[in-house]
Amino acid sequence: NPDLWHPFRGGEKPMDFAYLNAVTKSTVMPPYDPWFSGGFLNYYYFGQFIIASLIRLTGIAPSISFNLAIPLLFALTAGGAFSIVYALVEGAKRIMGRKCNSTRGSVLAGLFAIFLVVVSGNIDGLLQVAEGIGRVIFDGGAYGTFDYWRSSRMFAANSPGHEITEFPFFSFVLGDLHPHVMSLPFIFAFILISLNTFMDPNKMVYGWTSSNKSYIFLTALVLGGLPFINIWDIVPFLLFWAILVCIKA
């Protein structure tokens, strides 16, 4: 839903749009707070900063750029998923000693990864379709409505908290420019960096740091950027990186 203004039809887009405008219009960092005159934005806003940089470079109005950012993030996430699985399949071929000039299998695996990551979600959507068809065939009733929101609240739909179980496709359809959506491409970039680190034949011994300065800088940039885009990412991915380095060392 591309509506940026209505709080019910447009989700939380008014809040996201306010943050994006604040970061785009600010001449100093941290950006001004759109809700509190004279204050600064006390929020993890690096994702908005990246989108705002593209807005400043292209000159496209934020009201249009907002809805261009969603498919951009979708495409970047899909590209990351494809790259990781393609690399894994090609690596597995080399490990098993298979000499194969064709990359068809790796490409198909990468495309399937895109489907699993950014298109499919949980099976609730399929279940709703089956329920609707069942009502038509067996009960002679109407198909009913499809509640895509229900699929994102699967742990306890009737609880007061409505525990969130959003998956990427739901977030892209909803179209909110939330931190957990903007962090997706960077998560896959970090996973790809981690994969390359793990598969690197060079041992992580004394002297490895000095000979891999550019690689370490890239890792620090992506890993450090994750919590600045979405603060909740730092705990699992920092722990993941620490375990990977210990295994590698």
mmCIF file with all atom_site columns, C-alpha atoms in Angstrom, residues 44-138:
data_model
loop_
_atom_site.group_PDB
_atom_site.id
_atom_site.type_symbol
_atom_site.label_atom_id
_atom_site.label_alt_id
_atom_site.label_comp_id
_atom_site.label_asym_id
_atom_site.label_entity_id
_atom_site.label_seq_id
_atom_site.pdbx_PDB_ins_code
_atom_site.Cartn_x
_atom_site.Cartn_y
_atom_site.Cartn_z
_atom_site.occupancy
_atom_site.B_iso_or_equiv
_atom_site.pdbx_formal_charge
_atom_site.auth_seq_id
_atom_site.auth_comp_id
_atom_site.auth_asym_id
_atom_site.auth_atom_id
_atom_site.pdbx_PDB_model_num
ATOM 1  C CA . TYR A 1 44  ? 18.881  4.314   15.115  1.00 0.00 ? 44  TYR A CA 1
ATOM 2  C CA . TYR A 1 45  ? 18.569  6.095   11.780  1.00 0.00 ? 45  TYR A CA 1
ATOM 3  C CA . PHE A 1 46  ? 21.426  4.835   9.581   1.00 0.00 ? 46  PHE A CA 1
ATOM 4  C CA . GLY A 1 47  ? 18.945  3.135   7.236   1.00 0.00 ? 47  GLY A CA 1
ATOM 5  C CA . GLN A 1 48  ? 17.118  6.426   6.749   1.00 0.00 ? 48  GLN A CA 1
ATOM 6  C CA . PHE A 1 49  ? 20.487  8.129   6.272   1.00 0.00 ? 49  PHE A CA 1
ATOM 7  C CA . ILE A 1 50  ? 21.354  5.768   3.401   1.00 0.00 ? 50  ILE A CA 1
ATOM 8  C CA . ILE A 1 51  ? 17.982  6.341   1.699   1.00 0.00 ? 51  ILE A CA 1
ATOM 9  C CA . ALA A 1 52  ? 18.284  10.091  2.346   1.00 0.00 ? 52  ALA A CA 1
ATOM 10 C CA . SER A 1 53  ? 21.716  10.090  0.684   1.00 0.00 ? 53  SER A CA 1
ATOM 11 C CA . LEU A 1 54  ? 20.170  8.574   -2.446  1.00 0.00 ? 54  LEU A CA 1
ATOM 12 C CA . ILE A 1 55  ? 17.408  11.199  -2.277  1.00 0.00 ? 55  ILE A CA 1
ATOM 13 C CA . ARG A 1 56  ? 19.963  14.006  -2.116  1.00 0.00 ? 56  ARG A CA 1
ATOM 14 C CA . LEU A 1 57  ? 21.965  12.487  -4.976  1.00 0.00 ? 57  LEU A CA 1
ATOM 15 C CA . THR A 1 58  ? 19.005  11.936  -7.310  1.00 0.00 ? 58  THR A CA 1
ATOM 16 C CA . GLY A 1 59  ? 16.867  14.919  -6.352  1.00 0.00 ? 59  GLY A CA 1
ATOM 17 C CA . ILE A 1 60  ? 13.744  12.742  -6.223  1.00 0.00 ? 60  ILE A CA 1
ATOM 18 C CA . ALA A 1 61  ? 11.157  13.976  -3.716  1.00 0.00 ? 61  ALA A CA 1
ATOM 19 C CA . PRO A 1 62  ? 11.017  11.951  -0.456  1.00 0.00 ? 62  PRO A CA 1
ATOM 20 C CA . SER A 1 63  ? 7.287   11.274  -1.007  1.00 0.00 ? 63  SER A CA 1
ATOM 21 C CA . ILE A 1 64  ? 8.239   9.364   -4.176  1.00 0.00 ? 64  ILE A CA 1
ATOM 22 C CA . SER A 1 65  ? 11.578  8.001   -2.980  1.00 0.00 ? 65  SER A CA 1
ATOM 23 C CA . PHE A 1 66  ? 9.894   6.338   -0.007  1.00 0.00 ? 66  PHE A CA 1
ATOM 24 C CA . ASN A 1 67  ? 8.038   3.946   -2.312  1.00 0.00 ? 67  ASN A CA 1
ATOM 25 C CA . LEU A 1 68  ? 11.108  3.462   -4.529  1.00 0.00 ? 68  LEU A CA 1
ATOM 26 C CA . ALA A 1 69  ? 13.161  2.408   -1.510  1.00 0.00 ? 69  ALA A CA 1
ATOM 27 C CA . ILE A 1 70  ? 10.933  -0.616  -0.785  1.00 0.00 ? 70  ILE A CA 1
ATOM 28 C CA . PRO A 1 71  ? 11.554  -2.404  -4.132  1.00 0.00 ? 71  PRO A CA 1
ATOM 29 C CA . LEU A 1 72  ? 15.227  -1.374  -3.934  1.00 0.00 ? 72  LEU A CA 1
ATOM 30 C CA . LEU A 1 73  ? 15.563  -3.146  -0.579  1.00 0.00 ? 73  LEU A CA 1
ATOM 31 C CA . PHE A 1 74  ? 13.656  -6.133  -1.989  1.00 0.00 ? 74  PHE A CA 1
ATOM 32 C CA . ALA A 1 75  ? 16.085  -6.374  -4.910  1.00 0.00 ? 75  ALA A CA 1
ATOM 33 C CA . LEU A 1 76  ? 19.192  -5.973  -2.731  1.00 0.00 ? 76  LEU A CA 1
ATOM 34 C CA . THR A 1 77  ? 17.943  -8.656  -0.328  1.00 0.00 ? 77  THR A CA 1
ATOM 35 C CA . ALA A 1 78  ? 17.173  -10.998 -3.221  1.00 0.00 ? 78  ALA A CA 1
ATOM 36 C CA . GLY A 1 79  ? 20.646  -10.389 -4.654  1.00 0.00 ? 79  GLY A CA 1
ATOM 37 C CA . GLY A 1 80  ? 22.252  -11.179 -1.314  1.00 0.00 ? 80  GLY A CA 1
ATOM 38 C CA . ALA A 1 81  ? 20.309  -14.425 -0.909  1.00 0.00 ? 81  ALA A CA 1
ATOM 39 C CA . PHE A 1 82  ? 21.187  -15.483 -4.463  1.00 0.00 ? 82  PHE A CA 1
ATOM 40 C CA . SER A 1 83  ? 24.889  -14.707 -3.995  1.00 0.00 ? 83  SER A CA 1
ATOM 41 C CA . ILE A 1 84  ? 25.213  -16.687 -0.776  1.00 0.00 ? 84  ILE A CA 1
ATOM 42 C CA . VAL A 1 85  ? 23.508  -19.853 -2.032  1.00 0.00 ? 85  VAL A CA 1
ATOM 43 C CA . TYR A 1 86  ? 25.221  -19.670 -5.430  1.00 0.00 ? 86  TYR A CA 1
ATOM 44 C CA . ALA A 1 87  ? 28.586  -19.442 -3.671  1.00 0.00 ? 87  ALA A CA 1
ATOM 45 C CA . LEU A 1 88  ? 27.726  -22.343 -1.352  1.00 0.00 ? 88  LEU A CA 1
ATOM 46 C CA . VAL A 1 89  ? 26.741  -24.643 -4.225  1.00 0.00 ? 89  VAL A CA 1
ATOM 47 C CA . GLU A 1 90  ? 29.798  -23.729 -6.293  1.00 0.00 ? 90  GLU A CA 1
ATOM 48 C CA . GLY A 1 91  ? 31.995  -24.238 -3.231  1.00 0.00 ? 91  GLY A CA 1
ATOM 49 C CA . ALA A 1 92  ? 30.425  -27.632 -2.565  1.00 0.00 ? 92  ALA A CA 1
ATOM 50 C CA . LYS A 1 93  ? 31.232  -28.685 -6.141  1.00 0.00 ? 93  LYS A CA 1
ATOM 51 C CA . ARG A 1 94  ? 34.912  -27.846 -5.638  1.00 0.00 ? 94  ARG A CA 1
ATOM 52 C CA . ILE A 1 95  ? 35.054  -29.575 -2.250  1.00 0.00 ? 95  ILE A CA 1
ATOM 53 C CA . MET A 1 96  ? 33.612  -32.757 -3.769  1.00 0.00 ? 96  MET A CA 1
ATOM 54 C CA . GLY A 1 97  ? 36.023  -32.496 -6.672  1.00 0.00 ? 97  GLY A CA 1
ATOM 55 C CA . ARG A 1 98  ? 33.341  -32.175 -9.334  1.00 0.00 ? 98  ARG A CA 1
ATOM 56 C CA . LYS A 1 99  ? 34.557  -30.562 -12.540 1.00 0.00 ? 99  LYS A CA 1
ATOM 57 C CA . CYS A 1 100 ? 31.501  -28.963 -14.070 1.00 0.00 ? 100 CYS A CA 1
ATOM 58 C CA . ASN A 1 101 ? 31.530  -26.028 -16.437 1.00 0.00 ? 101 ASN A CA 1
ATOM 59 C CA . SER A 1 102 ? 27.781  -25.529 -16.172 1.00 0.00 ? 102 SER A CA 1
ATOM 60 C CA . THR A 1 103 ? 26.474  -23.262 -13.420 1.00 0.00 ? 103 THR A CA 1
ATOM 61 C CA . ARG A 1 104 ? 22.820  -24.086 -14.101 1.00 0.00 ? 104 ARG A CA 1
ATOM 62 C CA . GLY A 1 105 ? 22.370  -25.950 -10.817 1.00 0.00 ? 105 GLY A CA 1
ATOM 63 C CA . SER A 1 106 ? 23.949  -23.129 -8.828  1.00 0.00 ? 106 SER A CA 1
ATOM 64 C CA . VAL A 1 107 ? 21.756  -20.539 -10.552 1.00 0.00 ? 107 VAL A CA 1
ATOM 65 C CA . LEU A 1 108 ? 18.600  -22.588 -9.908  1.00 0.00 ? 108 LEU A CA 1
ATOM 66 C CA . ALA A 1 109 ? 19.586  -22.991 -6.251  1.00 0.00 ? 109 ALA A CA 1
ATOM 67 C CA . GLY A 1 110 ? 20.137  -19.237 -6.000  1.00 0.00 ? 110 GLY A CA 1
ATOM 68 C CA . LEU A 1 111 ? 16.746  -18.494 -7.559  1.00 0.00 ? 111 LEU A CA 1
ATOM 69 C CA . PHE A 1 112 ? 15.090  -20.927 -5.139  1.00 0.00 ? 112 PHE A CA 1
ATOM 70 C CA . ALA A 1 113 ? 16.833  -19.109 -2.295  1.00 0.00 ? 113 ALA A CA 1
ATOM 71 C CA . ILE A 1 114 ? 15.296  -15.830 -3.498  1.00 0.00 ? 114 ILE A CA 1
ATOM 72 C CA . PHE A 1 115 ? 11.863  -17.464 -3.410  1.00 0.00 ? 115 PHE A CA 1
ATOM 73 C CA . LEU A 1 116 ? 12.380  -18.830 0.101   1.00 0.00 ? 116 LEU A CA 1
ATOM 74 C CA . VAL A 1 117 ? 13.805  -15.600 1.532   1.00 0.00 ? 117 VAL A CA 1
ATOM 75 C CA . VAL A 1 118 ? 11.782  -12.749 0.028   1.00 0.00 ? 118 VAL A CA 1
ATOM 76 C CA . VAL A 1 119 ? 8.685   -14.346 -1.538  1.00 0.00 ? 119 VAL A CA 1
ATOM 77 C CA . SER A 1 120 ? 7.484   -17.237 0.590   1.00 0.00 ? 120 SER A CA 1
ATOM 78 C CA . GLY A 1 121 ? 6.644   -16.866 4.268   1.00 0.00 ? 121 GLY A CA 1
ATOM 79 C CA . ASN A 1 122 ? 4.960   -19.199 6.706   1.00 0.00 ? 122 ASN A CA 1
ATOM 80 C CA . ILE A 1 123 ? 2.274   -21.618 5.500   1.00 0.00 ? 123 ILE A CA 1
ATOM 81 C CA . ASP A 1 124 ? -0.615  -19.592 6.949   1.00 0.00 ? 124 ASP A CA 1
ATOM 82 C CA . GLY A 1 125 ? -1.283  -17.937 3.579   1.00 0.00 ? 125 GLY A CA 1
ATOM 83 C CA . LEU A 1 126 ? -1.568  -21.339 1.899   1.00 0.00 ? 126 LEU A CA 1
ATOM 84 C CA . LEU A 1 127 ? -3.780  -22.514 4.757   1.00 0.00 ? 127 LEU A CA 1
ATOM 85 C CA . GLN A 1 128 ? -6.119  -19.539 4.294   1.00 0.00 ? 128 GLN A CA 1
ATOM 86 C CA . VAL A 1 129 ? -6.444  -20.284 0.573   1.00 0.00 ? 129 VAL A CA 1
ATOM 87 C CA . ALA A 1 130 ? -7.239  -23.950 1.355   1.00 0.00 ? 130 ALA A CA 1
ATOM 88 C CA . GLU A 1 131 ? -9.830  -22.893 3.960   1.00 0.00 ? 131 GLU A CA 1
ATOM 89 C CA . GLY A 1 132 ? -11.494 -20.539 1.462   1.00 0.00 ? 132 GLY A CA 1
ATOM 90 C CA . ILE A 1 133 ? -11.645 -23.192 -1.263  1.00 0.00 ? 133 ILE A CA 1
ATOM 91 C CA . GLY A 1 134 ? -12.977 -25.688 1.271   1.00 0.00 ? 134 GLY A CA 1
ATOM 92 C CA . ARG A 1 135 ? -15.822 -23.348 2.207   1.00 0.00 ? 135 ARG A CA 1
ATOM 93 C CA . VAL A 1 136 ? -16.771 -22.985 -1.450  1.00 0.00 ? 136 VAL A CA 1
ATOM 94 C CA . ILE A 1 137 ? -16.565 -26.688 -2.352  1.00 0.00 ? 137 ILE A CA 1
ATOM 95 C CA . PHE A 1 138 ? -17.787 -28.447 0.767   1.00 0.00 ? 138 PHE A CA 1
#
